[in-house]
XYZ file of C-alpha atoms in Angstrom:
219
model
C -1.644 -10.786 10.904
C -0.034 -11.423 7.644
C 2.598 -8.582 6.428
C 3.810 -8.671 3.197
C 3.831 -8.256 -0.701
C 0.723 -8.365 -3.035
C 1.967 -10.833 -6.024
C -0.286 -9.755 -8.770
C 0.496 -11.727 -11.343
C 3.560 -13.813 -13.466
C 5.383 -11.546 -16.215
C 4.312 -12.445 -19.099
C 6.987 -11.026 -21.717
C 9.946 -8.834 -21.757
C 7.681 -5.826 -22.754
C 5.482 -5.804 -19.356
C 8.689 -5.631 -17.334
C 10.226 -2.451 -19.268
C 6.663 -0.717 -18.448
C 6.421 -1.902 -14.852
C 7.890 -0.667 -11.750
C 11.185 -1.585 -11.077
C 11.467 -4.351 -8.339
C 14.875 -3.391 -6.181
C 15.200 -7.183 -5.485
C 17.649 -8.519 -8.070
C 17.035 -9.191 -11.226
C 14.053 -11.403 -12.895
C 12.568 -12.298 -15.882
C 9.794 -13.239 -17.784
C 7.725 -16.174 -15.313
C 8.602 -14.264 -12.641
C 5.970 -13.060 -9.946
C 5.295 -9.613 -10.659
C 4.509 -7.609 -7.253
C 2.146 -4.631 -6.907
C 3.619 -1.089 -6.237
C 1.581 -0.852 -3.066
C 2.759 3.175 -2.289
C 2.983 4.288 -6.275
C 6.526 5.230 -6.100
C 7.752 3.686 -8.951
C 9.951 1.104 -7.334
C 9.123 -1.804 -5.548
C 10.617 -2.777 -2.342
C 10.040 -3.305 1.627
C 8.189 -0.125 1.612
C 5.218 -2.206 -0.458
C 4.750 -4.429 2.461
C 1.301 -4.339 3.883
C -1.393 -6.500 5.498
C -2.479 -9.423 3.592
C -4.522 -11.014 5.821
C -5.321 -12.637 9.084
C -5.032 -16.280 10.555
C -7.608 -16.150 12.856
C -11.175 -17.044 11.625
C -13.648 -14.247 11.129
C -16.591 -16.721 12.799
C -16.432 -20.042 14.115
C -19.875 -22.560 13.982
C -20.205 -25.839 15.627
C -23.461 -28.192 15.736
C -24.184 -31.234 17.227
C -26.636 -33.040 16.465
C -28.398 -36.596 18.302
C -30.977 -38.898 17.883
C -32.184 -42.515 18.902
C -34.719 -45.289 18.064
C -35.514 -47.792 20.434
C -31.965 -49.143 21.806
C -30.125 -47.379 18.895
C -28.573 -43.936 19.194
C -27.010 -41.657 16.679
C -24.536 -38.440 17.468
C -22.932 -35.796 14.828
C -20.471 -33.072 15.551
C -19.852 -30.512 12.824
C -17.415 -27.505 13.026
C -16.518 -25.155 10.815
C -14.337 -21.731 10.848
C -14.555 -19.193 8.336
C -12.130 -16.153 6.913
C -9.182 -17.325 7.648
C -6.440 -17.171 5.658
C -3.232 -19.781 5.951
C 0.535 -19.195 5.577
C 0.898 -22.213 2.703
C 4.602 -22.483 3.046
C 4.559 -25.874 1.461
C 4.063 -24.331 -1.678
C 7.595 -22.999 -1.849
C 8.696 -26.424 -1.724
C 6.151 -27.464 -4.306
C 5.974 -24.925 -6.578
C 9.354 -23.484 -7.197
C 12.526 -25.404 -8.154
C 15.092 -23.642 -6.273
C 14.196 -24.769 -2.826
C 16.324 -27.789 -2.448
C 15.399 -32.009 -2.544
C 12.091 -31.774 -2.229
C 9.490 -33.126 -4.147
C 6.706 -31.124 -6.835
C 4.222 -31.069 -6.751
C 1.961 -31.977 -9.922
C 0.441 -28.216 -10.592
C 4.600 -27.478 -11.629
C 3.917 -29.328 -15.199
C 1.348 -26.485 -16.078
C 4.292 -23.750 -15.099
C 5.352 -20.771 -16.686
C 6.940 -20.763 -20.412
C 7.248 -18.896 -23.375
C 4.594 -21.675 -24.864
C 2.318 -21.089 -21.528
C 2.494 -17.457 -21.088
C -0.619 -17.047 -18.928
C 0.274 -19.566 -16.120
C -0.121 -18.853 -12.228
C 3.096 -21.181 -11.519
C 6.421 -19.573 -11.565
C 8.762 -20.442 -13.896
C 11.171 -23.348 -13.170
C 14.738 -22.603 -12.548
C 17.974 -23.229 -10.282
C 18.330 -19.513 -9.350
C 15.880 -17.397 -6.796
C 17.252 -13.917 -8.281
C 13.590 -12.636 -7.368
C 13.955 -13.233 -4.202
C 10.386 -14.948 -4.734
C 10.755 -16.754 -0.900
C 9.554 -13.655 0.737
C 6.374 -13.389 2.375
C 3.566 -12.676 -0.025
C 0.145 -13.261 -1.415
C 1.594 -15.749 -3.446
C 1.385 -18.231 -0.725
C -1.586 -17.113 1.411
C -4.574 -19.374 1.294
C -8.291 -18.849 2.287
C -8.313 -21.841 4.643
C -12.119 -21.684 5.152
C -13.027 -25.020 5.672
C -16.274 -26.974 7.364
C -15.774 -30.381 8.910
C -17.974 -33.279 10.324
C -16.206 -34.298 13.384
C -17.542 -36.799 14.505
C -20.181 -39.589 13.726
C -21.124 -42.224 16.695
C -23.434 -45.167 16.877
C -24.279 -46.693 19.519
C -26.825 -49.869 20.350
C -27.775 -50.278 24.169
C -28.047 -54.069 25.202
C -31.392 -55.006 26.805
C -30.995 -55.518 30.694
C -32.508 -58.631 30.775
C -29.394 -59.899 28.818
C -26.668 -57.836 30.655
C -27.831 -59.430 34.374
C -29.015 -55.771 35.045
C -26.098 -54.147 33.664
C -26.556 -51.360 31.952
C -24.146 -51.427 28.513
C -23.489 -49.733 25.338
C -21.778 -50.647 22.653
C -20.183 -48.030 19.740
C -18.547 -47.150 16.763
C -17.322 -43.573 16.001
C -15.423 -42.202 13.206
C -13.525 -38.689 14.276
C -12.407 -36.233 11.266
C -14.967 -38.145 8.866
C -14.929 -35.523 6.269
C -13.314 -31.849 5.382
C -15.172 -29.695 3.050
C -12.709 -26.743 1.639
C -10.510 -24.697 -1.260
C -7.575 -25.121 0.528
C -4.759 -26.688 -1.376
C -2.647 -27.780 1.602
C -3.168 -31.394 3.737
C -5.168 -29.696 6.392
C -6.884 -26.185 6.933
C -6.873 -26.308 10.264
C -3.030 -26.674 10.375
C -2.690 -28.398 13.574
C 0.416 -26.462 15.842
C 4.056 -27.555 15.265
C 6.818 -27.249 17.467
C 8.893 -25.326 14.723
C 6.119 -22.800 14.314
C 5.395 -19.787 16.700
C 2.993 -19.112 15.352
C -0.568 -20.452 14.231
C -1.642 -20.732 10.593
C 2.215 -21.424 8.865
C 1.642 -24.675 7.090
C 5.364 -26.569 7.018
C 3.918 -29.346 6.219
C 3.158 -30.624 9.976
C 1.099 -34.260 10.128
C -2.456 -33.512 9.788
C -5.413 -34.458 12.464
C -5.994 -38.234 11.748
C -9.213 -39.851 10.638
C -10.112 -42.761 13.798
C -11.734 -45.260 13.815
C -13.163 -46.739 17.395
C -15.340 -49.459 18.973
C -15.556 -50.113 22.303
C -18.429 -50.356 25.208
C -19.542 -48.577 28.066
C -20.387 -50.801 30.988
C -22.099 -49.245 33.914
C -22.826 -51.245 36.939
């Protein structure tokens, strides 16, 4: 399970943090993430930690699905998991400015300022006086995704033109399509060896889309 803050919202002004609860991290500012006072005693600290969700899918579907004509033959494999929710580490990288070289990602132009008070990215700077690394809802995801995954064709060769072989050729796509809200590469967040755990996106390669053709020769 996920353990940590609820990040409500960004400060907007000045005036919102002097009638907020304190946050015993350091100090921050206006385009800061402002987190919730979980407990209601006034200051906000370890003690607000509590579960934000779960990776582990709530239900998991799959369908396949096949049909022929004559020599031809069709076959579909759909999956999907549901109610998960996905550690989006990659955002630190992506949406903050004081994680090191790394790239940002587009979303960082629409960030935080005193012209752009109502904005759900941070504001930019150097310094991480916030503390705004630590595990919250800021980066949890719902990583709820449905996939077809796979799509095969396949033509059997008459007999009579095989010297009573039997053979089939085919084509089949794998990972043909992904159908989520998930910001990150891949919902599914295949495992990493620098992650213990599953559902902590790093930004580990995602499952390929291949492409195949072969045949199936039986004698």
């Amino acid at each position: 399970q996920w353990w940590g803050l609820i990040a409500e919202r960004l400060f907007v002004d000045e005036a919102e943090i002097a009638n907020s609860p304190k946050q015993d991290f350091g100090t921050y500012q206006a385009g800061d993430i402002k987190y919730k006072d979980v407990n209601g005693d006034g200051v906000i600290d370890e003690r607000d930690r509590t579960y934000i969700g779960s990776p582990h899918p709530k239900a998991s579907m799959g369908l396949f699905l096949e049909t022929g004509w004559r020599n031809f033959t069709m076959a579909m494999f759909f999956y999907s998991a549901v109610g998960q929710k996905v550690y989006n580490e990659i955002r630190w990288y992506t949406d903050f400015s004081q994680s090191g070289n790394f790239n940002s990602a587009t979303r960082i132009l629409d960030a935080w300022s005193p012209e752009n008070p109502n904005s759900t990215i941070p504001m930019p700077t150097l310094n991480n006086n916030n503390q705004e690394n630590r595990a919250s809802t800021y980066f949890i995801e719902d990583a709820s995704f449905f996939k077809m995954r796979s799509l095969r064709l396949g033509y059997r060769i008459p007999e009579n033109l095989t010297w009573r072989f039997r053979a089939n050729l085919f084509a089949e796509v794998q990972n043909v399509f992904t159908i989520t809200n998930y910001t990150g590469i891949d919902p599914e967040v295949p495992y990493a060896g620098n992650v213990n755990t599953v559902g902590i996106d790093r930004g580990v390669y995602p499952l390929p889309r291949t492409f195949m053709v072969g045949v199936n020769i039986n004698m």
